[in-house]
C-alpha positions in Angstrom: 34.5 17.7 146.7 36.8 19.7 148.8 39.9 18.5 150.6 40.8 19.8 154.1 44.1 21.0 152.8 42.2 23.2 150.3 39.9 24.5 153.0 42.9 25.6 155.1 44.1 27.8 152.2 40.8 29.9 152.3 40.6 33.1 154.4 37.5 33.5 156.5 35.9 36.9 156.2 32.9 38.3 158.1 29.9 39.4 156.0 28.7 41.5 158.9 31.6 43.9 159.2 34.1 42.8 156.5 36.7 41.9 159.0 39.3 39.2 158.4 38.9 36.4 160.9 41.9 34.3 159.7 42.4 31.0 157.9 40.8 27.7 158.7 42.9 25.6 161.2 40.6 22.8 162.2 37.1 21.4 162.0 34.3 20.3 164.3 33.0 16.9 163.2 29.9 15.2 164.6 31.1 11.8 165.8 27.9 9.8 165.0 27.4 11.0 161.4 30.9 12.3 160.4 29.3 15.6 159.3 31.3 18.8 159.6 29.5 21.1 162.0 31.9 24.0 162.2 35.3 25.6 161.5 38.0 26.7 163.9 39.9 29.8 162.9 42.9 30.9 164.9 43.1 34.5 166.1 43.9 36.8 163.1 47.5 37.2 162.4 48.5 33.7 163.5 49.4 31.1 160.9 47.5 27.8 161.2 50.9 26.1 161.0 52.3 27.5 164.2 52.5 25.1 167.1 51.5 27.4 169.9 47.7 27.4 170.4 46.0 30.5 171.5 42.6 32.1 171.0 40.4 31.0 168.2 37.1 31.8 166.5 34.5 29.0 166.2 32.2 29.3 163.2 29.2 27.1 163.0 28.7 25.5 159.6 25.2 27.0 159.3 26.9 30.5 159.5 28.8 30.0 156.3 27.2 32.3 153.6 29.4 31.5 150.6 32.6 29.5 149.9 34.6 30.9 147.0 38.0 30.0 145.5 40.0 32.0 148.0 37.6 33.0 150.8 34.8 31.8 153.0 32.2 34.4 153.9 30.5 33.9 157.3 27.8 35.6 159.4 30.1 36.3 162.3 31.7 39.5 163.6 35.1 40.0 165.2 33.2 41.6 168.0 32.4 38.0 169.0 34.9 37.0 171.6 37.3 34.2 170.5 37.5 31.3 172.9 40.6 29.8 174.5 41.3 26.3 173.1 41.2 23.8 175.9 43.7 20.9 175.9 42.2 17.5 176.4 42.6 16.0 179.9 45.2 13.3 180.2 
């Protein structure tokens, strides 16, 4: 069993090009089943504890190759364009 706080301490690294994507900031969770479907990783160099939201990498759960003690290896390249996080409509 893994806690979200432990997941946030892991660095996400691309298996494709060895680049560092950053640290886990948030999760995508399927509402109907409660299953985790992906990870949200802020743009490299930003701390997940900063309040300002910027660009982020979205990693599908199926793209995770291996989860170790300190890192998560994923099949994603930094050449993938990060997306801008949208704020929910009020």
